[in-house]
XYZ file of C-alpha atoms in Angstrom:
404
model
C 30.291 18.200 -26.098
C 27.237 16.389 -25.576
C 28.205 14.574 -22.840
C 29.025 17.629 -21.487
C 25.801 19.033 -21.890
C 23.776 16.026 -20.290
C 25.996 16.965 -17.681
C 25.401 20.390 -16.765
C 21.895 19.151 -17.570
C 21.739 16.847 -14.754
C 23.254 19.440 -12.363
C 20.714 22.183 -12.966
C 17.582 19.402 -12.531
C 19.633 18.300 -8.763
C 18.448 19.897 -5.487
C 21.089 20.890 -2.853
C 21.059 18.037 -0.278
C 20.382 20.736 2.657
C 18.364 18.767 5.023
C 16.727 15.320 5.615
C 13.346 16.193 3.594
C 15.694 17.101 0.973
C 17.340 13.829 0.782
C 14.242 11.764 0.991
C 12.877 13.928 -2.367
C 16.186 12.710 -3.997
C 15.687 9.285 -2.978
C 12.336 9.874 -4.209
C 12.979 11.262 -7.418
C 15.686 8.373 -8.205
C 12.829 5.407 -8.296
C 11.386 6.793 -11.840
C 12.562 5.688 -15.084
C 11.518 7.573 -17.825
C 11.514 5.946 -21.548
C 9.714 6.590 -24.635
C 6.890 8.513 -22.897
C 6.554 6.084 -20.472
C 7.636 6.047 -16.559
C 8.049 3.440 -14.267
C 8.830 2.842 -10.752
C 11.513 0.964 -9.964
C 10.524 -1.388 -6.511
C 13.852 -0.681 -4.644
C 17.766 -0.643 -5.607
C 20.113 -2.516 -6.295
C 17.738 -5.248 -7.622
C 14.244 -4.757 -8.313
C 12.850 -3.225 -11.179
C 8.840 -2.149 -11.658
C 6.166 -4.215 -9.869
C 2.696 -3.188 -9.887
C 1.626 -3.690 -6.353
C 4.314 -1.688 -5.345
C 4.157 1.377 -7.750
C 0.372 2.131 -6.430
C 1.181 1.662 -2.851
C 4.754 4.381 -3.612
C 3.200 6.456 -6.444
C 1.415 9.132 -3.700
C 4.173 9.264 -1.152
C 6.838 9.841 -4.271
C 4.521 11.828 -6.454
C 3.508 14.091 -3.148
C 6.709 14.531 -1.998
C 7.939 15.773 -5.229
C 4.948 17.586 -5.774
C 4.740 16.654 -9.538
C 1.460 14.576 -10.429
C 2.704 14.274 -14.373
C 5.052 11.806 -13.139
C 2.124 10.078 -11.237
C -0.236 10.492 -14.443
C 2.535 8.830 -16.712
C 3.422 6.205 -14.243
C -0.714 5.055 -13.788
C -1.165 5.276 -17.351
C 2.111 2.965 -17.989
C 0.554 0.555 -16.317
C -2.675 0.601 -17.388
C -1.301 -0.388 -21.092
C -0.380 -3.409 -19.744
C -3.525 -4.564 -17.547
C -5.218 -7.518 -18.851
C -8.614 -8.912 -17.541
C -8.953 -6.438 -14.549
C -5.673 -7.577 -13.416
C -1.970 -5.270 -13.263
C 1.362 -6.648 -14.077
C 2.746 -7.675 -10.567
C 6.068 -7.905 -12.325
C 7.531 -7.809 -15.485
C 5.934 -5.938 -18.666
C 4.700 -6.483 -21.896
C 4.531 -10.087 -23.373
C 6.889 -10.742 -20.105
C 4.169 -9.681 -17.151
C 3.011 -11.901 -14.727
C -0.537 -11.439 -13.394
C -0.237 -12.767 -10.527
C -1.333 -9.932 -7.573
C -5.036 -9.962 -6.605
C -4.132 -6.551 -4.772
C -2.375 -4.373 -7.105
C -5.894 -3.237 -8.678
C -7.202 -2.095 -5.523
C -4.059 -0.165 -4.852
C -5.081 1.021 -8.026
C -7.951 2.803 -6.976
C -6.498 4.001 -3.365
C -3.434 5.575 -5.650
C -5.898 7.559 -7.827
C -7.945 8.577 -5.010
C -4.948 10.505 -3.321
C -4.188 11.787 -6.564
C -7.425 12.923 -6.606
C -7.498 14.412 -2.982
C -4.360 15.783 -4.310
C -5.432 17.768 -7.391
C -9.368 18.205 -6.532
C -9.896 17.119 -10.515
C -13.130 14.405 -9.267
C -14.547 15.446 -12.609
C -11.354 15.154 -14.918
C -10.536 11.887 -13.259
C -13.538 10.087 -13.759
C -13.751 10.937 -17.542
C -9.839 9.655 -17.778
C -10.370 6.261 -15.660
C -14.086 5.514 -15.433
C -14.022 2.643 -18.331
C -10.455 1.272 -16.555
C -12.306 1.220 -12.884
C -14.907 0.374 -14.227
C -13.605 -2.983 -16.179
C -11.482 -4.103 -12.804
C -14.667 -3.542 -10.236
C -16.674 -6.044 -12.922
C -13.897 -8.450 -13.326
C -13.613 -8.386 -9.722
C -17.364 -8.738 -9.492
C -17.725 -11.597 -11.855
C -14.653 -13.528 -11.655
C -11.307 -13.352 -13.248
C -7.683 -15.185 -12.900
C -6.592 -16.618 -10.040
C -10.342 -17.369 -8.670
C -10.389 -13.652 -8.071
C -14.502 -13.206 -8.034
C -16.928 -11.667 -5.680
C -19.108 -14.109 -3.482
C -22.618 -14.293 -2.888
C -21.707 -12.336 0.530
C -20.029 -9.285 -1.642
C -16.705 -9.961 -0.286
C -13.563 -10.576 -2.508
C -12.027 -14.464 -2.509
C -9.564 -15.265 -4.053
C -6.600 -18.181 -4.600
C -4.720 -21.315 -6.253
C -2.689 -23.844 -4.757
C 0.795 -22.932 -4.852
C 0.275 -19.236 -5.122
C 0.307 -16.625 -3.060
C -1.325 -13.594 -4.556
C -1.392 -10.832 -1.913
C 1.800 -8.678 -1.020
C 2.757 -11.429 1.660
C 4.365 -13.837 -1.316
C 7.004 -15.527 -0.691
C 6.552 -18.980 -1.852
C 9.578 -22.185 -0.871
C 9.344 -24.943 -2.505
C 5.953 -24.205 -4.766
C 4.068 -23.454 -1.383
C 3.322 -20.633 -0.166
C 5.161 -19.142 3.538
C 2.182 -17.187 4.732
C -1.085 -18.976 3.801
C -3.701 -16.585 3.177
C -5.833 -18.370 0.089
C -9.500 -16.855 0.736
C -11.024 -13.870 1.835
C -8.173 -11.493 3.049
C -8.988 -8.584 5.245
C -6.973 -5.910 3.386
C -8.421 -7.032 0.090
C -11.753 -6.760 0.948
C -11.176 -3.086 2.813
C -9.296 -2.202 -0.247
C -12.423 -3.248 -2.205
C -15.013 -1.469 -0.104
C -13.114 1.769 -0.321
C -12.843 1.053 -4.178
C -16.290 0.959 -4.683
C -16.985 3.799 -2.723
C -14.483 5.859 -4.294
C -16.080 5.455 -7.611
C -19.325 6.158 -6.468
C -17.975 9.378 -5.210
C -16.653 10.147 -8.764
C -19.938 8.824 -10.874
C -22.207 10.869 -8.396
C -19.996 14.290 -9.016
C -20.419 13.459 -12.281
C -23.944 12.306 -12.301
C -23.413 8.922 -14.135
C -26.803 7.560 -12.628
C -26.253 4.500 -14.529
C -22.771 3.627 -12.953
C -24.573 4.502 -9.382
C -27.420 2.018 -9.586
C -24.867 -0.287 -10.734
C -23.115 -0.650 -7.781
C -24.774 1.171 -4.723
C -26.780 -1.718 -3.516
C -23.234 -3.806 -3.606
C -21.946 -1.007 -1.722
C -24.483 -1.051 1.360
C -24.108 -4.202 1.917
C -20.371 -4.260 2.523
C -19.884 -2.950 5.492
C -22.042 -5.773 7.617
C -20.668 -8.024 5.582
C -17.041 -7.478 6.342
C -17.825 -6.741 10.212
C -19.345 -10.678 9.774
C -16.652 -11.878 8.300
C -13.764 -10.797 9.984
C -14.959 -9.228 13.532
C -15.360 -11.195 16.566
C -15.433 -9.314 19.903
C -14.238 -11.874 21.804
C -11.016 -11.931 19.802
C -10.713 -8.105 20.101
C -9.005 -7.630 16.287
C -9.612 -8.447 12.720
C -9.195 -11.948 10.943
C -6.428 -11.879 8.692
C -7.774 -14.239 5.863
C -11.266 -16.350 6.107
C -11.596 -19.569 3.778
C -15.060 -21.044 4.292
C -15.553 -21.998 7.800
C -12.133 -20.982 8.940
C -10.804 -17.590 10.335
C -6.983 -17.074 10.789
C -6.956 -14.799 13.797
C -3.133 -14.688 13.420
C -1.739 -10.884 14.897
C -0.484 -9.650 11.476
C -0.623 -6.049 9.972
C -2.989 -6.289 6.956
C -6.131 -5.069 9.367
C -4.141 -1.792 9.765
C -4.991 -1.007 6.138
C -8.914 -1.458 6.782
C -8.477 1.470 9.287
C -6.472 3.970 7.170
C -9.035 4.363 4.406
C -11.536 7.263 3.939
C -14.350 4.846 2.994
C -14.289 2.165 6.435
C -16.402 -0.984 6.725
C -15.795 -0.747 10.614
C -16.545 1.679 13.369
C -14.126 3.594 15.355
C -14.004 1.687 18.236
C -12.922 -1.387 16.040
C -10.717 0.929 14.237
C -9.267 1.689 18.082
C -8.971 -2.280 19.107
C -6.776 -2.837 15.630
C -4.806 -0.291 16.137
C -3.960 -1.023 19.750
C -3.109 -4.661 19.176
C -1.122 -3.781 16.716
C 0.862 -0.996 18.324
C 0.914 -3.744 20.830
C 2.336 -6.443 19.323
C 3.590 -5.731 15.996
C 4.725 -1.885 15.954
C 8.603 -1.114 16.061
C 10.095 2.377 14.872
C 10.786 1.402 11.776
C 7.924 -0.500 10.523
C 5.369 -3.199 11.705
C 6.419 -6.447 11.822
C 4.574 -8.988 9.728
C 3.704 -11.494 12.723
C 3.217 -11.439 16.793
C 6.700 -12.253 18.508
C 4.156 -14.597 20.487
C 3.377 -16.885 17.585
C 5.441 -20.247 17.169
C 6.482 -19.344 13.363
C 8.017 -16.094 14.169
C 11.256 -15.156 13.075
C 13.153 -12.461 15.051
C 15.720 -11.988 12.439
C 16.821 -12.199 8.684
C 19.015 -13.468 7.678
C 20.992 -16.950 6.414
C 20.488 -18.665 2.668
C 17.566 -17.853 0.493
C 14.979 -20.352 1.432
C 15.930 -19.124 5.094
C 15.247 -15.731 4.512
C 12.303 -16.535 1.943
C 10.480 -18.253 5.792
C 11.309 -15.273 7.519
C 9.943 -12.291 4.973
C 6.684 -12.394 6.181
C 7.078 -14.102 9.574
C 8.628 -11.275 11.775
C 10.549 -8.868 9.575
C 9.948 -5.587 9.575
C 8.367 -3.769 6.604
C 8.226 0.553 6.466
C 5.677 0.774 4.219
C 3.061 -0.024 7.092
C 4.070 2.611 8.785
C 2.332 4.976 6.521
C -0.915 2.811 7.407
C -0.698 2.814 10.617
C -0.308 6.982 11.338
C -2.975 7.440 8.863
C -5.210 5.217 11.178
C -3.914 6.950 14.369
C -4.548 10.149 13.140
C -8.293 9.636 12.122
C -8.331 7.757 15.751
C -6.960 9.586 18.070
C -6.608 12.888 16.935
C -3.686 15.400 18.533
C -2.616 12.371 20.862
C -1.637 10.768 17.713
C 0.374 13.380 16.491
C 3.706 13.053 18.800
C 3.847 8.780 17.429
C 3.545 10.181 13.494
C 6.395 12.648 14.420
C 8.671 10.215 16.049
C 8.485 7.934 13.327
C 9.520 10.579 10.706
C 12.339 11.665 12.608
C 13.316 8.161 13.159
C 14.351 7.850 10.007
C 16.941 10.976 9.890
C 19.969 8.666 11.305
C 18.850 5.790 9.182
C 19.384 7.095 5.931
C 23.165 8.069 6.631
C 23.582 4.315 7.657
C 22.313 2.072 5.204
C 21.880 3.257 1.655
C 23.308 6.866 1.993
C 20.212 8.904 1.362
C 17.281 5.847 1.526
C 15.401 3.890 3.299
C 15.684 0.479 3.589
C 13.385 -2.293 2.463
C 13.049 -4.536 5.275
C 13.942 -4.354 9.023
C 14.710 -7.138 11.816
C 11.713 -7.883 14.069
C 13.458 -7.852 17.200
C 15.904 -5.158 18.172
C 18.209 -3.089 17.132
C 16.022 -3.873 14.206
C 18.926 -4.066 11.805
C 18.138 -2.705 8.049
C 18.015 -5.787 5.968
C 17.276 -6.002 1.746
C 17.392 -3.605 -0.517
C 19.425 -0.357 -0.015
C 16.081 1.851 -0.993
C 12.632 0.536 -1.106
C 10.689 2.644 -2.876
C 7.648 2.347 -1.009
C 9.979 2.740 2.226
C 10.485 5.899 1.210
C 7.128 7.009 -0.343
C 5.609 5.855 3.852
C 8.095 8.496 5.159
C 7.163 11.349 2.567
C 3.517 10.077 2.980
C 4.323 10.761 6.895
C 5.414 14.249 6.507
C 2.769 15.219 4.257
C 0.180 13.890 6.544
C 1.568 15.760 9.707
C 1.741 19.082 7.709
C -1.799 19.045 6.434
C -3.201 17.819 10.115
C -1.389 21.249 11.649
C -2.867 23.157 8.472
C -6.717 22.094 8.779
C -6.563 22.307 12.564
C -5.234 25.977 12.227
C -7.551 26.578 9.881
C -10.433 25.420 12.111
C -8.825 27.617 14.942
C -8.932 30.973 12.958
């Protein structure tokens, strides 16, 4: 009998899988684990289970899609009972979490900001999460694990030997594949558009002392960053700077410093990124994680593990980008950019009959037919496609609504 009732339980709380949107809410829906109050994401199936970084960067496209913001509330606050010294669980939990991400934080704040776009609760929000933003902009400010700390020139650095701490992490034999030990271009958007976001909140809610706090920080940023990672000559954003040396490599963290609402760039740099990436690193599936041109690129993966660790982040293809790049294109260029962000999304509808029935895959190839590769459903994969479709309908609805 009661198996029978968790049954017909689980039947009423199904959808009818009656179109592709359908199936990607499924997919969607499948990546939270609910226990003891708690919820977590699960990274992708069959063999992941939660990582920080990747619950921020999923939690809007899932949580939007499925238009249910407790499960994003429970999911945030699951994780924050396990951060430690400004710093999320990258994997594990409890007594078993490793601390070793110097980005999941500032996906942090980027989740809760589209939650808060979301919802419109600036107010609500603040009073929740000010003391938790609040501790991880200070520990980022004065120093914490990994060499995490702000520099005398505002901008994050951060690294060990032997680690790598951004999302790029695959490590063979103790060093890391990508090197990227410094001052990394997506951490340092992600930082600027932290701050920013919480000076939104504090100044809605007229915390005066939070303000002075961190304003001056603030204006300085943006000339800061341009100095540390433009050069016109180049035409693109560094990927990482250590000291006197800038990595130029064509890779698809500078994507992210165009997607936010809070930019240290102008336009017209946001315009040169996004061109040499489209360029050089765009495929419909996903960006690839390095220039076909460079020497260290991989075009496939595949082989044993340490073969497939070097190509991760040489080449392959990762979706989640994807949901980067439209948002970029669409604050760029408008209408033009509207026909890309709809080919992408309905690039997808054969791929998730092919793969994992009803998913989208973690990784691609680089080069074509861009073969799905990794896990069956990545649950960031999926969020960038939701995250897609949410960001074409509300483009059609505010331009309407300008029209009438």
């Amino acid at each position: 009998e009661e198996i029978k009732n968790l049954f017909t339980k689980e039947l009423r709380g199904r959808e009818e899988i009656t179109n592709y949107e359908a199936e990607l809410r499924r997919a969607a829906k499948m990546f939270f684990v609910e226990k003891d109050d708690k919820v977590e994401v699960i990274a992708g199936y069959p063999w992941f289970g939660r990582w920080g970084r990747d619950t921020f960067i999923s939690l809007p496209g899932l949580c939007i899609g499925l238009n249910d913001m407790n499960l994003f509330k429970k999911a945030i606050d699951t994780l924050i009972g396990d951060m430690s010294q400004g710093l999320f669980p990258n994997i594990g939990s409890g007594e078993r979490s490793a601390y070793n991400s110097v980005d999941a934080p500032m996906w942090f704040f980027w989740a809760l900001q589209k939650y808060t776009e979301y919802t419109g609760k600036k107010k609500q929000v603040w009073k929740e999460y000010k003391d938790v933003m609040q501790s991880i902009l200070r520990n980022y400010r004065d120093g914490t694990n990994h060499n995490i700390r702000m520099l005398d020139n505002c901008m994050i650095w951060a690294g060990e030997d032997g680690k790598a701490l951004t999302w790029m992490d695959a490590v063979v034999d103790g060093v890391p594949v990508t090197q990227r030990k410094g001052m990394c271009v997506e951490i340092n958007a992600l930082w600027y558009n932290a701050i920013m976001f919480s000076l939104e909140l504090a100044q809605e809610s007229n915390d005066k002392e939070f303000m002075e706090e961190w304003e001056g920080i603030a204006e300085r940023i943006p000339d800061e960053f341009k100095s540390t990672f433009w050069n016109k000559n180049v035409g693109w954003l560094a990927d990482y700077v250590d000291g006197y040396y800038k990595d130029y490599t064509v890779r698809p963290n500078m994507v992210i410093a165009t997607s936010l609402k809070y930019r240290c760039v102008s336009d017209k740099i946001c315009q040169l990124v996004l061109d040499r990436v489209e360029k050089e690193l765009f495929t419909p599936f996903g960006l690839r994680t390095l220039s076909p041109t460079h020497r260290d690129y991989h075009d496939v993966y595949e082989g044993n593990q340490q073969q497939r660790d070097l190509a991760y982040h040489q080449g392959t293809v990762w979706t989640w980008l994807l949901g980067h790049f439209v948002e970029g294109y669409l604050r760029i260029y408008g209408d033009c950019a509207l026909d890309i962000a709809e080919r992408i999304y309905n690039g997808f509808r054969i791929h998730i009959k092919d793969y994992g029935v009803g998913g989208v895959a973690e990784i691609f190839d680089g080069n074509p037919p861009h073969n799905s590769k990794g896990s069956i459903s990545q649950a960031w994969s999926v969020a960038a496609v939701l995250r897609i479709k949410h960001m074409i309908d509300m483009y059609r609805q505010e331009k309407e609504g300008g029209l009438k």
